[in-house]
DNA sequence: ATGGATGCAAACGCTTTGCATAAAT
DNA sequence: ATTTATGCAAAGCGTTTGCATCCAT
């Protein structure tokens, strides 16, 4: 995948500073995630979106690049339950996720109380804290309304 | 896998009440989890332990039985990060997990404050709450000591 | 020329499934 | 007789890897 000769991309600089080459594939992935901040995507989705925009890149390259970006700290890999591994831009802000099990929609939230308790609990158990996974699963308002319409209108 | 003609097993009754047949395989799995309350096992581990105790059962049967038990509410399937899907007895008590990323040891905890916040947050976002996944990952005290011995003794 | 990055295909680990057989009601 | 469960082998899915090639320095 060759570099498209477009205007200078902010992602490129950051990549080089992190010691990566800043190849077209790396730029494409990081750039996509930066442009969709607060989006959550599977590796395959990211691959598909980039392909849709004209640059073709192999799926295994997408995985390799994502792993590099995670290691370099640009991207976070969140596991929201079985077979639900998503990538998001690492903004540095601690946050957790709400997941609608019907439509798959994902929202972010951050609760200082929970965050404080987490630290306290890790300390209490003597755990040198590395990371956390917190996701609340449920049915979002829209899906609940669709499933149990408040007043099914006659047609 | 035929029923071993042992003494009446508490698991059997519960299974029948839940509408399952209470076959040898079902009893073996549920019984194992009941005898190791607060244990956390992969499907393969459960399969191996049961095989080790003499009853041979196919791995796919183990998966099928585990799924039945989850659906019937006897067992919970907890996903603790990627490729870490474990089964535990469902005791009805809400709890979360601490995971040592070095030795894999798992501890349970339950924090009323966190639990309260969870409910509040789900409500605030209009999410009909179904379940949650919370795991704290880190290095447990024992592993930390092994990695950074406070005073490496000369041999 | 060197070391990293890529494409491709093949392998991986975990989990599920199709199908024929066997067991329970 | 009918439904449900089992073993076995094969397929599924998401992800990783080996290897030859390619690209950037």
Coordinates of C-alpha atoms (C1' of nucleotides) in Angstrom, one line a residue:
Chain A
X1 CA 0.0 0.0 0.0
X2 CA 1.8 3.1 -1.2
X3 CA 1.4 6.5 0.4
X4 CA -1.3 8.6 -1.3
X5 CA 0.4 11.8 -2.1
X6 CA -2.0 14.0 -0.2
X7 CA -1.3 16.9 2.1
X8 CA 0.7 16.4 5.3
X9 CA -1.2 14.3 7.8
X10 CA -1.0 15.0 11.5
X11 CA -0.9 11.3 12.2
X12 CA 2.4 10.9 10.3
X13 CA 4.3 13.1 12.6
X14 CA 3.1 11.4 15.7
X15 CA 4.0 8.0 14.3
X16 CA 7.5 9.0 13.4
X17 CA 8.0 10.5 16.9
X18 CA 6.9 7.2 18.3
X19 CA 9.6 5.4 16.3
X20 CA 7.4 3.9 13.7
X21 CA 8.0 4.4 10.0
X22 CA 4.8 6.1 9.4
X23 CA 3.9 4.0 6.4
X24 CA 0.7 4.4 4.4
X25 CA -1.0 1.6 6.3
X26 CA -0.1 3.1 9.7
X27 CA -1.2 6.5 8.7
X28 CA -4.5 5.2 7.2
X29 CA -5.4 3.4 10.4
X30 CA -4.4 6.1 12.9
X31 CA -5.9 8.8 10.7
X32 CA -9.2 6.9 10.5
X33 CA -9.4 6.6 14.2
X34 CA -8.5 10.2 14.8
X35 CA -11.2 11.3 12.4
X36 CA -13.8 9.2 14.3
X37 CA -12.9 10.0 17.8
X38 CA -15.1 8.2 20.3
X39 CA -15.8 5.6 17.7
X40 CA -15.3 1.9 18.5
X41 CA -14.5 -0.5 15.7
X42 CA -13.5 -4.1 15.2
X43 CA -10.3 -4.7 13.2
X44 CA -12.4 -5.9 10.3
X45 CA -14.6 -2.8 10.3
X46 CA -11.5 -0.6 10.2
X47 CA -10.1 -2.6 7.4
X48 CA -13.4 -2.3 5.5
X49 CA -13.7 1.4 6.0
X50 CA -10.2 2.0 4.8
X51 CA -10.7 -0.2 1.8
X52 CA -13.9 1.6 1.0
X53 CA -12.0 4.9 0.9
X54 CA -9.9 3.5 -1.9
X55 CA -6.7 2.4 -0.2
X56 CA -6.4 -1.3 -0.3
X57 CA -4.6 -3.0 2.6
X58 CA -4.5 -6.5 3.7
X59 CA -6.5 -7.5 6.7
X60 CA -3.4 -9.0 8.4
X61 CA -1.7 -5.7 7.9
X62 CA -4.5 -4.0 9.6
X63 CA -4.1 -6.3 12.6
X64 CA -0.3 -5.7 12.6
X65 CA -0.8 -2.0 12.5
X66 CA -3.4 -2.0 15.2
X67 CA -1.1 -3.9 17.4
X68 CA 1.7 -1.4 16.8
X69 CA -0.6 1.5 17.5
X70 CA -1.7 -0.2 20.8
X71 CA 1.9 -0.7 21.8
X72 CA 2.8 2.8 21.0
X73 CA -0.1 4.0 23.0
X74 CA -2.1 5.6 20.2
X75 CA -4.9 3.2 20.4
X76 CA -6.7 1.2 23.0
X77 CA -8.1 -2.3 22.6
X78 CA -11.2 -2.8 24.6
X79 CA -12.8 -6.2 25.2
X80 CA -16.5 -5.9 25.7
X81 CA -17.5 -9.4 26.4
X82 CA -16.9 -12.5 24.3
X83 CA -16.0 -12.0 20.7
X84 CA -16.3 -8.3 21.0
X85 CA -12.8 -6.8 20.7
X86 CA -12.8 -3.3 19.6
X87 CA -10.3 -0.6 19.0
X88 CA -10.6 3.1 19.9
X89 CA -8.4 6.1 19.8
X90 CA -6.6 6.5 23.1
X91 CA -7.5 10.0 24.3
X92 CA -5.9 9.4 27.7
X93 CA -9.2 9.9 29.4
X94 CA -10.3 7.1 31.7
X95 CA -13.7 5.9 30.6
X96 CA -15.9 2.9 30.5
X97 CA -18.6 1.6 28.1
X98 CA -22.3 1.0 27.9
X99 CA -23.2 -1.6 25.3
X100 CA -26.6 -2.3 23.9
X101 CA -26.8 -6.0 23.3
X102 CA -29.5 -5.5 20.7
X103 CA -28.2 -2.9 18.3
X104 CA -24.6 -3.0 19.4
X105 CA -24.5 0.7 20.1
X106 CA -21.7 1.8 22.4
X107 CA -21.7 4.9 24.7
X108 CA -18.9 6.0 26.9
X109 CA -19.1 7.2 30.4
X110 CA -16.8 8.1 33.2
X111 CA -17.7 8.0 36.8
X112 CA -15.2 9.4 39.3
X113 CA -16.7 7.5 42.1
X114 CA -16.2 4.2 40.4
X115 CA -12.7 5.2 39.3
X116 CA -11.8 6.0 42.9
X117 CA -13.1 2.8 44.2
X118 CA -11.2 0.8 41.6
X119 CA -7.9 2.3 42.8
X120 CA -8.8 1.6 46.4
X121 CA -9.8 -2.0 45.7
X122 CA -6.6 -2.8 43.8
X123 CA -4.6 -1.4 46.6
X124 CA -6.5 -3.3 49.2
X125 CA -5.8 -6.6 47.4
X126 CA -2.1 -5.7 46.8
X127 CA -2.6 -5.6 43.0
X128 CA -0.3 -3.4 41.1
X129 CA -2.9 -1.9 38.8
X130 CA -2.5 -2.2 35.1
X131 CA -5.9 -1.8 33.5
X132 CA -9.5 -2.4 33.8
X133 CA -12.4 -3.6 31.8
X134 CA -15.8 -2.3 32.7
X135 CA -18.8 -2.5 30.5
X136 CA -22.5 -2.3 31.3
X137 CA -24.6 -4.4 29.0
X138 CA -28.3 -3.9 28.5
X139 CA -31.0 -2.8 26.1
X140 CA -30.9 0.9 25.0
X141 CA -34.0 3.0 25.2
X142 CA -34.5 2.9 21.4
X143 CA -34.3 -0.9 21.2
X144 CA -36.5 -1.3 24.2
X145 CA -39.1 0.9 22.6
X146 CA -38.9 -1.1 19.4
X147 CA -39.3 -4.4 21.2
X148 CA -42.1 -3.3 23.6
X149 CA -43.8 -0.5 21.9
X150 CA -45.6 1.6 24.6
X151 CA -48.7 1.7 22.5
X152 CA -48.6 -0.5 19.5
X153 CA -50.5 1.6 17.0
X154 CA -53.1 -0.2 14.8
X155 CA -52.2 -0.1 11.1
Chain B
X1 CA -21.4 -40.9 29.0
X2 CA -23.5 -43.1 31.2
X3 CA -24.6 -42.1 34.7
X4 CA -22.2 -43.5 37.3
X5 CA -24.4 -45.3 39.8
X6 CA -23.4 -43.2 42.8
X7 CA -25.4 -41.9 45.6
X8 CA -28.1 -39.3 44.8
X9 CA -26.5 -36.0 43.7
X10 CA -27.9 -32.6 44.7
X11 CA -27.1 -31.3 41.2
X12 CA -29.5 -33.8 39.6
X13 CA -32.6 -32.6 41.3
X14 CA -31.8 -29.0 40.5
X15 CA -31.2 -29.9 36.9
X16 CA -34.5 -31.7 36.5
X17 CA -36.4 -28.8 38.2
X18 CA -34.9 -26.6 35.5
X19 CA -36.3 -28.8 32.8
X20 CA -33.1 -30.5 31.8
X21 CA -32.7 -34.2 31.7
X22 CA -30.0 -34.3 34.3
X23 CA -27.8 -36.5 32.2
X24 CA -24.4 -37.7 33.5
X25 CA -22.6 -35.0 31.6
X26 CA -24.8 -32.3 33.0
X27 CA -24.5 -33.6 36.5
X28 CA -20.7 -34.0 36.2
X29 CA -20.2 -30.4 35.1
X30 CA -22.6 -28.8 37.6
X31 CA -21.4 -31.0 40.4
X32 CA -17.8 -30.1 39.7
X33 CA -18.6 -26.3 39.8
X34 CA -20.6 -26.7 42.9
X35 CA -17.7 -28.5 44.7
X36 CA -15.3 -25.8 43.7
X37 CA -17.4 -22.8 44.5
X38 CA -15.6 -19.5 43.7
X39 CA -13.5 -21.3 41.2
X40 CA -13.1 -20.0 37.7
X41 CA -12.4 -22.4 34.9
X42 CA -12.2 -22.4 31.1
X43 CA -14.4 -25.0 29.3
X44 CA -11.3 -26.9 28.6
X45 CA -10.2 -27.0 32.2
X46 CA -13.5 -28.3 33.3
X47 CA -13.4 -30.9 30.6
X48 CA -9.9 -32.0 31.7
X49 CA -10.8 -32.2 35.4
X50 CA -13.8 -34.3 34.7
X51 CA -11.9 -36.6 32.5
X52 CA -9.2 -36.9 35.2
X53 CA -11.8 -38.1 37.6
X54 CA -12.6 -41.0 35.3
X55 CA -15.7 -39.9 33.5
X56 CA -15.0 -39.4 29.9
X57 CA -16.9 -36.8 28.0
X58 CA -16.4 -35.1 24.8
X59 CA -15.2 -31.5 24.8
X60 CA -18.0 -30.4 22.6
X61 CA -20.5 -31.9 25.0
X62 CA -18.8 -29.9 27.8
X63 CA -19.4 -26.8 25.8
X64 CA -23.0 -27.7 25.1
X65 CA -23.6 -28.5 28.8
X66 CA -22.0 -25.3 29.9
X67 CA -24.3 -23.4 27.6
X68 CA -27.3 -25.1 29.0
X69 CA -26.2 -24.4 32.5
X70 CA -25.7 -20.8 31.7
X71 CA -29.1 -20.5 30.1
X72 CA -30.7 -22.2 33.1
X73 CA -28.9 -19.8 35.3
X74 CA -26.8 -22.3 37.2
X75 CA -23.5 -21.0 35.8
X76 CA -22.1 -17.6 34.8
X77 CA -19.8 -17.1 31.9
X78 CA -17.4 -14.3 32.7
X79 CA -15.1 -12.7 30.0
X80 CA -12.0 -11.3 31.6
X81 CA -10.4 -9.7 28.6
X82 CA -9.4 -11.2 25.3
X83 CA -9.3 -14.9 25.1
X84 CA -10.2 -15.3 28.7
X85 CA -13.6 -16.8 28.9
X86 CA -14.3 -18.5 32.2
X87 CA -17.2 -20.3 33.8
X88 CA -18.1 -20.0 37.5
X89 CA -21.0 -21.2 39.6
X90 CA -23.7 -18.6 39.8
X91 CA -24.3 -18.0 43.5
X92 CA -26.6 -15.1 42.9
X93 CA -24.2 -12.7 44.6
X94 CA -23.1 -9.7 42.5
X95 CA -19.3 -9.6 42.3
X96 CA -16.4 -8.6 40.1
X97 CA -12.9 -9.9 39.6
X98 CA -9.3 -9.0 40.1
X99 CA -7.0 -10.8 37.7
X100 CA -3.3 -11.1 37.9
X101 CA -1.9 -10.9 34.4
X102 CA 1.2 -12.8 35.4
X103 CA 0.0 -15.9 37.2
X104 CA -3.6 -15.7 36.1
X105 CA -4.9 -15.9 39.7
X106 CA -8.4 -14.6 40.1
X107 CA -10.0 -13.0 43.2
X108 CA -13.5 -11.9 43.7
X109 CA -14.7 -8.7 45.2
X110 CA -17.9 -6.9 45.6
X111 CA -18.1 -3.2 46.2
X112 CA -21.5 -1.8 47.1
X113 CA -20.5 1.7 46.0
X114 CA -19.6 0.5 42.5
X115 CA -22.7 -1.5 42.3
X116 CA -24.9 1.4 43.2
X117 CA -23.2 3.6 40.7
X118 CA -23.7 1.0 38.0
X119 CA -27.4 1.0 38.4
X120 CA -27.5 4.8 38.5
X121 CA -25.5 5.1 35.3
X122 CA -27.5 2.6 33.4
X123 CA -30.7 4.4 34.4
X124 CA -29.2 7.8 33.4
X125 CA -28.5 6.5 29.9
X126 CA -31.8 4.8 29.6
X127 CA -30.2 1.4 29.4
X128 CA -32.3 -1.6 30.6
X129 CA -29.6 -3.2 32.6
X130 CA -28.7 -6.8 31.8
X131 CA -25.3 -7.5 33.0
X132 CA -21.9 -6.1 33.6
X133 CA -18.3 -7.0 33.1
X134 CA -15.8 -5.5 35.5
X135 CA -12.3 -6.8 35.9
X136 CA -9.3 -5.1 37.4
X137 CA -6.1 -6.3 35.8
X138 CA -2.7 -6.0 37.4
X139 CA 0.2 -7.8 39.0
X140 CA -0.6 -9.5 42.3
X141 CA 1.6 -9.0 45.3
X142 CA 3.2 -12.4 45.0
X143 CA 4.1 -12.0 41.4
X144 CA 5.4 -8.4 42.0
X145 CA 7.7 -9.7 44.7
X146 CA 9.0 -12.4 42.4
X147 CA 9.7 -9.9 39.7
X148 CA 11.2 -7.2 41.8
X149 CA 12.5 -9.0 44.8
X150 CA 12.9 -6.5 47.7
X151 CA 16.3 -7.8 48.5
X152 CA 17.6 -10.5 46.2
X153 CA 19.4 -12.8 48.5
X154 CA 22.8 -14.0 47.4
X155 CA 22.9 -17.7 46.8
Chain C
dA1 C1' 22.5 -3.0 2.2
dT2 C1' 19.8 -3.2 6.1
dG3 C1' 15.8 -3.6 8.8
dG4 C1' 11.3 -3.0 9.0
dA5 C1' 6.5 -3.4 6.7
dT6 C1' 3.5 -5.8 3.4
dG7 C1' 0.6 -9.4 1.0
dC8 C1' -0.7 -13.8 0.8
dA9 C1' -1.9 -18.2 2.4
dA10 C1' -1.7 -21.1 6.0
dA11 C1' -2.1 -22.1 10.8
dC12 C1' -3.9 -21.0 15.3
dG13 C1' -7.1 -21.5 19.5
dC14 C1' -11.5 -21.5 21.0
dT15 C1' -16.1 -22.5 20.1
dT16 C1' -20.0 -24.2 17.5
dT17 C1' -22.5 -27.4 14.2
dG18 C1' -24.1 -31.3 11.2
dC19 C1' -25.1 -35.7 11.4
dA20 C1' -25.7 -40.3 12.9
dT21 C1' -26.2 -42.8 17.3
dA22 C1' -27.8 -43.4 21.9
dA23 C1' -30.5 -42.4 25.9
dA24 C1' -34.4 -40.6 28.5
dT25 C1' -39.3 -39.8 28.9
Chain D
dA1 C1' -42.3 -42.7 19.5
dT2 C1' -40.7 -38.6 20.4
dT3 C1' -37.6 -35.5 22.2
dT4 C1' -33.2 -34.4 24.0
dA5 C1' -28.3 -35.4 24.6
dT6 C1' -23.9 -37.4 22.9
dG7 C1' -19.6 -38.4 20.2
dC8 C1' -17.0 -37.4 16.4
dA9 C1' -15.3 -34.8 12.8
dA10 C1' -15.6 -30.8 10.4
dA11 C1' -16.4 -26.1 10.0
dG12 C1' -16.5 -21.3 11.9
dC13 C1' -14.5 -17.0 13.5
dG14 C1' -11.2 -13.7 14.8
dT15 C1' -6.5 -13.4 15.0
dT16 C1' -1.6 -14.5 14.3
dT17 C1' 2.5 -16.2 11.7
dG18 C1' 6.0 -17.8 8.1
dC19 C1' 7.8 -16.6 4.2
dA20 C1' 9.0 -14.1 0.1
dT21 C1' 8.8 -9.5 -1.5
dC22 C1' 8.9 -4.7 -1.1
dC23 C1' 9.9 -0.2 0.6
dA24 C1' 12.3 3.4 3.2
dT25 C1' 16.3 4.7 5.1

